[in-house]
XYZ file of C-alpha atoms in Angstrom:
654
model
C 0.003 0.358 0.087
C 0.885 3.522 -0.965
C 0.863 6.145 1.920
C 0.744 9.866 0.981
C 2.312 12.165 4.137
C 1.477 15.622 4.492
C 4.807 16.874 2.527
C 3.765 14.881 -0.087
C 6.101 11.743 -0.120
C 5.278 8.380 -0.562
C 5.875 5.847 2.216
C 5.375 2.092 0.871
C 3.947 -0.538 2.821
C 3.631 -4.674 1.828
C 1.958 -5.409 4.954
C -1.166 -3.189 6.982
C 0.190 -1.290 9.512
C -0.578 0.980 12.635
C -0.331 4.612 12.397
C 1.866 4.558 15.241
C 4.160 2.278 13.045
C 4.274 4.596 10.430
C 5.195 7.519 12.536
C 7.840 5.275 14.221
C 9.298 4.202 10.890
C 9.283 8.417 9.472
C 11.385 9.196 13.159
C 11.716 8.538 16.622
C 11.450 12.094 17.368
C 8.038 12.213 15.609
C 6.311 8.999 17.343
C 7.317 10.435 20.719
C 5.531 14.145 19.360
C 2.446 11.527 18.527
C -0.782 12.397 19.431
C -3.036 11.465 16.845
C -3.667 10.860 13.031
C -5.430 12.256 10.064
C -6.788 9.336 7.406
C -8.199 11.477 4.362
C -8.955 14.768 6.529
C -10.320 12.316 9.205
C -8.720 11.781 12.777
C -8.225 8.374 13.757
C -6.489 6.937 16.519
C -2.495 6.208 16.760
C -3.722 2.524 17.233
C -5.396 2.739 13.766
C -4.325 -0.083 11.304
C -3.795 1.175 7.565
C -4.794 -1.574 4.815
C -4.939 0.749 1.695
C -3.642 3.458 -0.190
C -4.464 7.098 1.768
C -3.128 10.401 2.797
C -1.523 10.335 6.393
C -1.001 13.137 8.697
C 0.535 12.597 11.985
C -0.899 15.295 14.398
C 0.641 16.615 17.360
C 0.314 18.953 19.844
C 0.406 21.718 17.889
C -2.705 20.466 15.487
C -5.693 21.280 17.017
C -6.786 17.450 16.834
C -3.708 16.502 18.199
C -4.312 18.634 21.018
C -7.445 17.687 21.480
C -6.237 13.656 21.549
C -3.404 14.929 24.254
C -6.558 16.774 26.295
C -9.086 14.129 26.429
C -6.072 11.153 27.610
C -5.866 13.763 30.859
C -9.292 14.000 31.426
C -9.154 10.255 31.159
C -6.468 10.414 33.585
C -8.191 12.597 36.012
C -11.618 10.327 35.834
C -9.157 8.286 37.193
C -8.031 9.806 40.187
C -11.150 10.657 40.891
C -12.903 6.887 40.979
C -9.356 6.195 43.223
C -9.852 8.707 45.706
C -13.444 8.648 45.459
C -14.958 5.501 44.236
C -18.725 6.271 44.746
C -18.569 9.227 42.591
C -20.192 8.256 39.253
C -18.849 9.199 35.328
C -20.755 11.317 33.100
C -18.582 12.726 29.851
C -15.103 14.185 30.031
C -14.507 15.908 26.359
C -11.719 18.339 25.388
C -12.213 21.899 24.854
C -10.359 24.849 23.051
C -9.131 25.789 26.423
C -8.360 22.091 28.194
C -11.112 19.724 29.054
C -13.447 19.123 32.028
C -15.066 16.204 33.313
C -18.305 15.595 34.804
C -19.245 13.439 38.498
C -21.842 12.724 40.061
C -20.077 13.398 43.737
C -20.225 15.717 46.039
C -18.842 19.436 44.749
C -15.261 19.748 45.071
C -13.089 22.466 47.009
C -10.090 24.099 46.213
C -7.854 21.928 48.578
C -9.809 18.654 46.899
C -8.385 19.750 43.305
C -5.157 19.767 44.257
C -5.432 15.904 46.091
C -6.906 15.245 42.629
C -4.000 16.518 41.140
C -1.199 14.815 43.342
C -2.925 11.415 42.215
C -2.912 12.452 38.944
C 0.836 13.043 38.677
C 0.928 9.740 40.552
C -0.785 8.005 37.386
C 1.046 9.671 35.007
C 4.260 8.873 36.404
C 3.567 5.100 36.044
C 2.944 5.772 32.656
C 0.403 3.490 32.385
C -0.648 2.140 28.534
C -4.012 2.841 27.072
C -5.762 0.125 25.282
C -8.798 0.272 22.897
C -11.445 -2.650 22.674
C -14.645 -2.905 21.503
C -18.260 -4.465 22.783
C -21.353 -5.251 21.213
C -24.454 -2.997 22.608
C -25.911 -5.077 24.388
C -22.480 -7.021 26.395
C -21.170 -2.638 26.832
C -24.599 -2.414 28.676
C -23.770 -5.256 30.646
C -20.092 -4.204 31.392
C -21.257 -1.071 32.902
C -24.040 -2.122 34.705
C -21.286 -4.353 36.508
C -19.026 -0.985 36.953
C -22.302 0.581 38.156
C -22.097 3.409 36.044
C -25.544 4.413 35.267
C -24.504 7.414 33.209
C -22.368 5.827 31.066
C -25.178 2.640 30.669
C -27.570 5.705 29.110
C -25.097 7.128 26.846
C -25.113 3.281 25.745
C -28.828 2.873 25.425
C -28.722 5.944 22.826
C -26.709 4.403 20.393
C -28.418 2.170 17.555
C -28.832 -1.709 18.529
C -26.070 -3.096 16.144
C -23.476 -0.349 17.674
C -20.247 -1.240 18.134
C -18.838 0.205 21.652
C -15.511 1.314 22.525
C -13.492 1.171 24.981
C -10.340 2.608 26.804
C -8.397 0.586 29.562
C -5.760 2.217 31.333
C -4.500 -0.313 34.524
C -7.649 -1.112 36.411
C -9.387 1.980 34.778
C -12.187 1.615 31.832
C -13.909 4.205 30.263
C -16.583 4.565 27.583
C -15.134 6.397 24.569
C -14.787 6.744 20.926
C -11.118 8.234 21.239
C -8.389 9.199 19.866
C -6.278 8.855 22.765
C -2.462 9.032 23.578
C -0.685 5.745 23.615
C -0.020 6.278 27.268
C -0.461 8.416 29.866
C 3.321 9.326 29.973
C 3.504 12.243 27.498
C 1.349 14.451 29.316
C 3.989 16.774 31.016
C 2.136 19.879 32.409
C -1.601 20.032 33.371
C -3.546 22.050 35.952
C -7.076 21.355 37.522
C -8.404 24.875 36.740
C -11.670 24.723 38.813
C -15.091 22.965 39.770
C -18.394 24.126 39.432
C -22.164 22.304 38.943
C -22.967 21.709 35.332
C -26.857 19.967 34.573
C -26.400 16.258 33.107
C -26.502 16.328 29.207
C -27.469 20.501 29.824
C -30.739 20.324 30.874
C -31.925 21.501 34.327
C -34.624 19.472 34.781
C -31.655 16.853 35.227
C -29.604 16.252 37.943
C -26.637 18.620 38.956
C -23.432 17.170 38.386
C -19.800 17.975 39.689
C -17.565 19.312 36.568
C -13.938 19.643 36.932
C -12.210 22.048 34.589
C -8.447 21.135 33.450
C -6.090 21.976 31.060
C -2.893 20.146 29.679
C 0.401 21.502 27.739
C 3.356 19.190 26.438
C 5.835 22.449 28.035
C 5.786 23.670 31.868
C 6.186 27.096 30.261
C 3.338 27.064 28.174
C 1.149 25.934 30.865
C 2.366 28.895 33.413
C 1.588 31.492 30.345
C -1.704 29.756 30.293
C -2.348 30.339 33.747
C -0.872 33.670 33.493
C -3.642 34.596 31.030
C -6.276 33.099 33.243
C -5.449 35.558 35.781
C -5.613 38.451 33.610
C -9.428 37.031 32.527
C -10.401 37.145 36.588
C -9.331 40.960 36.771
C -11.213 41.288 32.913
C -14.233 39.393 33.929
C -16.964 42.057 33.929
C -19.148 40.299 36.338
C -16.447 40.690 39.054
C -14.966 44.417 37.401
C -18.382 45.718 36.525
C -19.610 45.167 40.844
C -16.293 46.382 41.932
C -16.264 49.396 39.189
C -20.243 49.815 40.647
C -21.661 49.336 37.067
C -24.111 47.351 38.006
C -25.480 44.979 40.769
C -27.399 41.676 41.262
C -30.044 40.768 44.123
C -31.424 37.683 44.672
C -35.031 38.704 46.133
C -35.252 40.268 42.883
C -34.199 37.809 40.665
C -31.420 35.943 38.524
C -30.999 37.649 35.275
C -32.642 41.164 36.031
C -29.415 43.260 36.841
C -29.670 46.352 38.577
C -27.667 49.367 36.633
C -25.692 51.939 39.202
C -25.639 55.339 37.979
C -22.054 54.836 35.973
C -23.459 51.808 34.183
C -26.180 54.209 33.111
C -24.041 56.451 32.259
C -22.369 54.591 30.016
C -25.776 52.654 28.399
C -27.388 56.082 28.166
C -23.955 57.850 26.380
C -24.152 54.586 23.844
C -27.865 54.967 23.057
C -27.811 58.928 22.734
C -25.115 58.264 19.685
C -27.100 54.967 18.048
C -30.595 57.034 18.006
C -28.775 60.028 16.587
C -26.739 57.960 14.016
C -30.168 56.201 13.373
C -31.694 59.495 12.297
C -28.895 60.648 10.265
C -29.322 57.437 8.117
C -32.805 57.981 7.491
C -34.848 56.343 10.591
C -37.962 57.438 12.339
C -38.508 56.116 15.871
C -41.346 54.361 17.445
C -42.326 53.675 21.042
C -44.453 50.769 21.620
C -46.189 48.664 24.641
C -43.711 46.274 26.882
C -46.736 43.988 26.155
C -49.212 42.501 24.408
C -52.025 40.086 23.815
C -51.340 36.595 22.821
C -53.153 37.397 19.497
C -50.590 39.349 18.163
C -47.969 36.670 18.706
C -50.262 34.000 17.180
C -50.273 36.015 14.013
C -46.196 36.502 14.107
C -45.726 32.798 14.834
C -44.102 33.412 18.394
C -47.104 31.570 20.227
C -46.139 28.833 18.242
C -42.816 28.819 18.204
C -40.984 31.033 20.601
C -43.822 30.356 23.499
C -41.428 28.713 26.028
C -38.916 31.797 25.698
C -41.703 34.238 27.050
C -43.506 34.940 30.004
C -46.810 34.621 30.056
C -49.224 36.715 31.543
C -52.663 34.799 32.497
C -53.927 31.124 31.791
C -55.751 30.655 27.962
C -58.302 28.072 29.695
C -59.589 30.504 32.565
C -58.940 33.809 31.516
C -60.780 35.689 28.539
C -57.221 37.707 27.544
C -54.135 36.468 27.901
C -50.921 38.271 27.619
C -47.219 37.831 27.453
C -44.141 40.820 28.234
C -42.487 41.093 24.194
C -39.605 39.267 23.406
C -39.172 41.718 19.899
C -40.418 44.462 18.724
C -41.209 43.414 15.641
C -45.297 42.780 15.076
C -46.037 46.051 17.104
C -43.936 48.013 14.146
C -46.181 46.342 11.775
C -48.810 47.628 13.192
C -47.551 51.214 12.852
C -46.816 50.479 9.422
C -50.175 49.869 8.733
C -51.858 52.485 10.528
C -51.829 54.022 6.958
C -51.557 52.961 3.438
C -48.378 52.810 1.961
C -46.974 53.649 -1.789
C -43.881 52.332 -3.296
C -42.522 56.109 -3.068
C -42.511 55.258 0.771
C -40.696 53.001 0.828
C -37.900 51.856 1.964
C -39.274 52.636 5.915
C -37.045 52.501 8.732
C -38.142 52.229 11.944
C -36.062 52.597 15.076
C -36.848 52.106 18.754
C -34.827 51.602 21.954
C -36.893 48.237 22.807
C -37.022 47.236 26.471
C -37.275 42.780 25.881
C -38.245 40.247 28.232
C -37.050 36.587 27.716
C -37.543 33.778 29.747
C -33.772 32.306 29.788
C -33.071 29.329 31.653
C -31.457 29.668 35.325
C -28.086 27.790 33.964
C -27.945 29.916 31.174
C -27.873 33.299 32.637
C -24.444 35.423 33.663
C -23.797 38.839 34.693
C -25.188 41.045 31.756
C -24.500 39.020 28.535
C -27.126 36.556 29.071
C -30.571 38.306 30.767
C -33.756 37.780 31.518
C -34.812 41.714 30.705
C -32.565 43.564 28.470
C -32.921 46.644 26.190
C -31.489 46.661 22.203
C -31.062 49.192 19.728
C -34.092 47.413 17.281
C -35.004 48.542 13.774
C -37.198 47.493 11.100
C -37.107 48.093 7.626
C -40.145 48.177 5.625
C -38.734 47.607 1.789
C -39.535 46.841 -1.700
C -37.963 43.354 -3.014
C -36.042 45.324 -5.219
C -34.600 47.629 -2.740
C -33.268 44.651 -0.266
C -30.216 43.848 -1.102
C -28.920 47.587 -0.657
C -31.038 48.256 2.641
C -29.332 45.120 3.771
C -25.780 46.718 3.117
C -27.120 49.776 4.958
C -27.446 47.392 7.725
C -24.346 46.238 7.757
C -22.766 49.219 7.173
C -24.710 50.627 10.168
C -23.169 47.567 12.416
C -19.740 47.849 11.196
C -19.350 51.491 12.117
C -20.701 51.054 15.346
C -18.457 48.106 15.696
C -15.309 50.536 14.673
C -16.288 53.300 17.134
C -16.493 51.120 20.114
C -13.244 49.844 19.180
C -14.205 46.294 18.224
C -14.266 45.734 15.079
C -11.313 43.304 14.932
C -12.796 40.846 17.424
C -16.013 39.563 15.678
C -16.836 37.021 13.621
C -19.821 36.681 10.755
C -21.962 34.025 10.567
C -24.694 33.273 7.832
C -27.143 31.409 10.262
C -29.246 29.038 7.697
C -32.673 27.319 8.255
C -32.511 23.605 8.847
C -34.047 21.693 5.871
C -34.342 18.251 7.519
C -36.529 20.114 10.505
C -38.507 22.108 8.337
C -41.688 22.394 10.828
C -39.717 24.239 12.761
C -39.827 27.314 10.110
C -42.509 29.021 8.339
C -42.217 29.057 4.350
C -40.989 27.147 1.316
C -37.715 25.969 0.725
C -37.623 27.447 -2.525
C -38.028 30.970 -0.487
C -35.432 29.952 1.897
C -32.465 29.071 -0.697
C -33.447 32.336 -2.522
C -32.973 34.371 0.554
C -30.232 32.280 1.541
C -28.289 33.196 -1.997
C -29.124 36.815 -1.629
C -27.523 37.291 1.542
C -24.351 35.316 0.798
C -24.046 37.623 -2.447
C -24.332 40.319 -0.203
C -21.430 39.339 1.817
C -19.043 38.590 -0.568
C -20.063 41.974 -2.633
C -18.684 43.384 0.540
C -16.261 41.283 0.942
C -16.889 39.984 4.394
C -15.385 36.607 5.475
C -18.109 34.880 6.900
C -19.132 31.228 8.343
C -22.272 29.264 7.217
C -24.486 27.181 10.187
C -27.171 25.392 9.831
C -29.956 25.645 11.795
C -29.395 28.889 13.435
C -32.309 31.015 11.454
C -35.360 32.669 12.903
C -38.182 30.321 11.864
C -39.097 33.243 9.515
C -35.793 33.990 8.086
C -31.866 33.487 7.587
C -29.912 35.968 9.389
C -26.248 37.204 9.288
C -24.960 37.011 13.125
C -22.021 39.029 14.444
C -20.260 36.889 16.896
C -17.577 37.499 19.549
C -16.189 35.473 22.416
C -15.901 36.785 26.138
C -12.783 36.411 28.177
C -13.551 32.789 28.963
C -13.867 32.008 25.180
C -17.807 31.692 25.229
C -19.400 32.809 22.083
C -21.865 35.470 21.969
C -24.284 37.122 19.400
C -24.047 40.619 19.264
C -25.548 41.988 16.595
C -28.086 40.518 14.312
C -29.552 41.419 10.898
C -32.209 39.096 9.782
C -34.071 39.208 5.932
C -37.548 38.301 5.932
C -39.465 37.164 3.098
C -42.129 35.936 4.683
C -43.793 37.579 7.592
C -45.627 40.298 5.934
C -48.097 37.698 4.674
C -48.738 36.621 8.043
C -50.030 40.620 9.117
C -50.950 41.278 5.285
C -48.813 43.984 4.965
C -48.642 45.642 1.818
C -47.583 48.707 -0.725
C -49.332 50.089 -3.872
C -46.732 49.501 -6.678
C -46.782 52.047 -9.675
C -49.560 50.058 -11.248
C -51.654 50.222 -8.474
C -51.590 46.803 -7.252
C -51.129 45.690 -4.028
C -47.760 43.864 -3.283
C -46.328 42.101 -0.232
C -43.008 44.222 1.308
C -39.584 42.210 2.425
C -38.619 42.937 5.858
C -35.480 43.561 7.671
C -35.102 42.613 11.240
C -31.881 44.038 12.303
C -29.705 45.540 15.497
C -27.234 48.353 15.080
C -25.491 47.690 18.165
C -27.686 44.918 19.513
C -27.584 44.510 23.612
C -26.870 47.557 25.468
C -25.945 45.221 28.632
C -24.347 42.747 26.664
C -22.184 45.361 24.938
C -21.273 47.017 28.022
C -20.074 44.062 29.662
C -18.378 43.374 26.178
C -16.664 46.670 26.379
C -15.819 46.111 30.472
C -14.022 43.091 29.288
C -12.669 44.595 26.254
C -11.092 47.360 27.796
C -10.294 46.240 31.421
C -12.641 49.436 32.732
C -10.394 51.516 31.071
C -12.871 52.967 28.703
C -12.376 55.162 25.792
C -12.813 58.957 27.374
C -16.084 59.584 25.444
C -17.770 56.523 26.980
C -16.490 57.104 30.574
C -19.186 57.802 33.449
C -16.271 59.754 34.898
C -14.226 61.576 31.980
C -12.197 63.949 34.427
C -11.212 64.702 38.486
C -10.430 68.254 40.028
C -8.207 67.637 42.884
C -7.146 70.512 45.111
C -4.253 70.078 46.727
C -5.904 71.668 49.700
C -8.682 73.214 51.378
C -7.611 76.501 50.212
C -8.173 75.768 46.370
C -11.808 74.536 46.727
C -12.720 77.804 45.331
C -10.841 77.387 42.553
C -11.318 73.381 42.066
C -15.208 74.082 42.136
C -14.554 77.149 39.128
C -12.760 74.377 37.311
C -15.444 71.488 37.976
C -17.696 74.245 36.647
C -16.196 75.220 33.392
C -16.047 71.511 32.613
C -19.549 70.933 33.382
C -20.577 73.937 30.791
C -18.374 72.080 28.086
C -20.775 68.907 28.500
C -17.798 66.783 30.132
C -18.909 64.632 33.092
C -16.464 66.107 35.791
C -16.336 65.759 39.883
C -14.093 67.648 42.384
C -12.712 65.922 45.532
C -12.922 68.115 47.998
C -11.789 65.631 51.089
C -9.228 66.638 53.260
C -6.908 64.144 52.094
C -2.551 64.087 51.194
C -2.831 64.723 47.296
C -0.544 61.355 46.317
C -3.768 59.355 47.899
C -6.257 61.250 46.017
C -4.188 61.216 42.605
C -4.007 56.697 43.536
C -7.405 56.866 44.204
C -8.676 58.563 41.104
C -6.094 55.815 38.564
C -7.999 53.286 40.613
C -11.137 54.312 39.856
C -9.739 54.525 36.180
C -10.698 57.719 35.401
C -8.607 58.878 31.948
C -7.842 62.506 33.807
C -7.032 64.615 36.559
C -6.423 68.641 37.218
C -4.326 69.218 40.102
C -4.903 72.596 41.266
C -2.826 74.398 43.955
C -1.543 78.159 44.663
C 0.666 78.141 41.033
C -2.370 76.934 38.860
C -4.669 79.659 40.739
C -2.513 82.342 40.048
C -1.920 81.184 36.256
C -5.505 80.227 35.717
C -4.293 76.880 34.723
C -4.291 73.106 35.510
C -2.110 70.462 36.185
C -2.748 67.749 33.641
C -2.123 63.981 34.915
C -3.530 61.121 32.586
C -3.773 57.674 32.028
C -2.010 58.330 28.500
C 0.905 59.857 29.493
C 1.144 60.242 33.002
C 2.196 63.995 34.521
C 1.829 66.285 31.000
C 2.725 69.369 33.343
C 0.823 72.563 33.408
C -1.679 73.551 30.848
C -4.198 76.245 30.308
C -7.661 75.064 31.184
C -9.145 75.992 27.822
C -6.266 74.713 25.761
C -7.516 71.403 28.186
C -11.535 71.795 27.626
C -10.769 72.169 23.548
C -8.832 69.251 23.507
C -11.107 66.837 25.522
C -13.983 67.757 23.845
C -12.700 66.987 20.573
C -11.687 63.593 21.914
C -15.270 63.109 23.034
C -16.569 64.485 19.843
C -14.607 62.276 17.101
C -14.757 59.263 20.189
C -11.117 58.709 19.742
C -9.695 55.451 21.231
C -6.056 56.750 22.174
C -3.551 54.400 20.602
C -1.689 54.546 23.932
C -4.871 53.989 26.034
C -4.878 50.303 24.371
C -1.243 49.661 25.594
C -2.206 50.512 28.711
C -5.258 48.682 29.606
C -2.676 45.438 28.344
C -0.617 46.300 31.719
C -3.089 46.918 34.268
């Protein structure tokens, strides 16, 4: 057989060979580094025997799939260590993930001391260098095998497989786990690992199931790589919006109010208010007209739109259909409300496009396990809009929505942090959607064309569309690597029919319009969380809830400090003054810790010359400057929404 290697060279063998045997034949060094193989593009175990011509790549830790096999083996070592220390623990699942691996156990939760104890046991297992042996069993024998080992979660997983399935296991010493692989040949190559944390996780991600104990870990081939990752985790902790946002008094939560219902504090409100005014002004420049619609509606409205059938579980319903004459629901979206604004008068083809914008407060009944800080909540506010357009206007208006979204991302300084996704329908589950296949395929093709014309790189994802149309989702990851949708632009060729919306064309005929559902910046709460983590709290000056703090050297200069403060405020600058009887060094340190971008220190010399001594997060001590000169400079920075380069560098050091 002929084996074509990654570099194009060909190896010939007269008998079947395992992937590991071929790696050893190429070089001992490659064999030592090997984690898995790729045969004709499919990841396989090193134990896989090849018996015909194929293309083969030996995967190491440098390859994503090789890294996954390495870390998956570490998760088995974790499971064995837990079973040795806590024999009563039941095994659930333990996959590799982007940052390492985790394993779920049915047992009591683990403290940090418990994790340290498990780590020590893992080191013993690795030192023994146990070989991993793969074997298979027919489904019924596999069920019996795991029942005898009293592993009910494994039994459940096997029962979900087809009756004719052959089930694979991996054995390392006395420990055996249900697993498809691939895995390393032994535990010995695992050089550097760490158990990061322990938390709760519902079995199979369903809150109706039992809460299990999940242990997160990571593993590397070099200690210095592990150290770099652990240092990165420390930085993440400093940036986590859930922690930093509370420390900065931007928001808080209270148990008696409810999960997913954050309280925005004055500083957080200031940031969101600044963004809201900016967005509303920008939309007005782009031809949007504003609406203000109710926070709830009768179920009748949602039945017309289809949300009652397709989205009811995600809504807060007020009343009982069997008992009450009228049942209401808090709105999860604004679109059907704005449709009735459109329908309030007859429209001509000359009236289109109509661009409706609304700063909308919405309500969605998120599962408790999904909620986190400001990124996923039950009440939130978005920069929502709906464009009612003629079919021939659709492509250009869709481009306009993308242009607005990209402008917002660019202004916030996060344009480089996002990816674009075409979220499509799933034709294999067509009952989840309205409309026929031809409409879906046409609209998806037109979105592709728009994205290509704008030269925006994007991926495609089946099953992520709304029930009434495909969309472009603009995605970003939080500091922990979890991806969220920040901005959505949806193509809707169907709901106008549901609501009997039409316009009169040039021939006097009634024609159905198309609709674009879009956000310009998305959810304000989620965007605030994103910005907290992006800038580690060191927001661009135009967004800061406090842009300048005036610091008198002593009480004697309070009058001048207040005069400076008033001039700042008269120019629309968010400023405060610190009149406490504290030493100036203390005031400066505290102001820096509270992440205020500018400090104006005033004393005798400053008052005499009608100047200020400027200190900034950008250049440190900038010396004395005329107050009017400083005001002109900061007003320009705020007006242009400048993100100073040095700010990014300072942020990285903080």
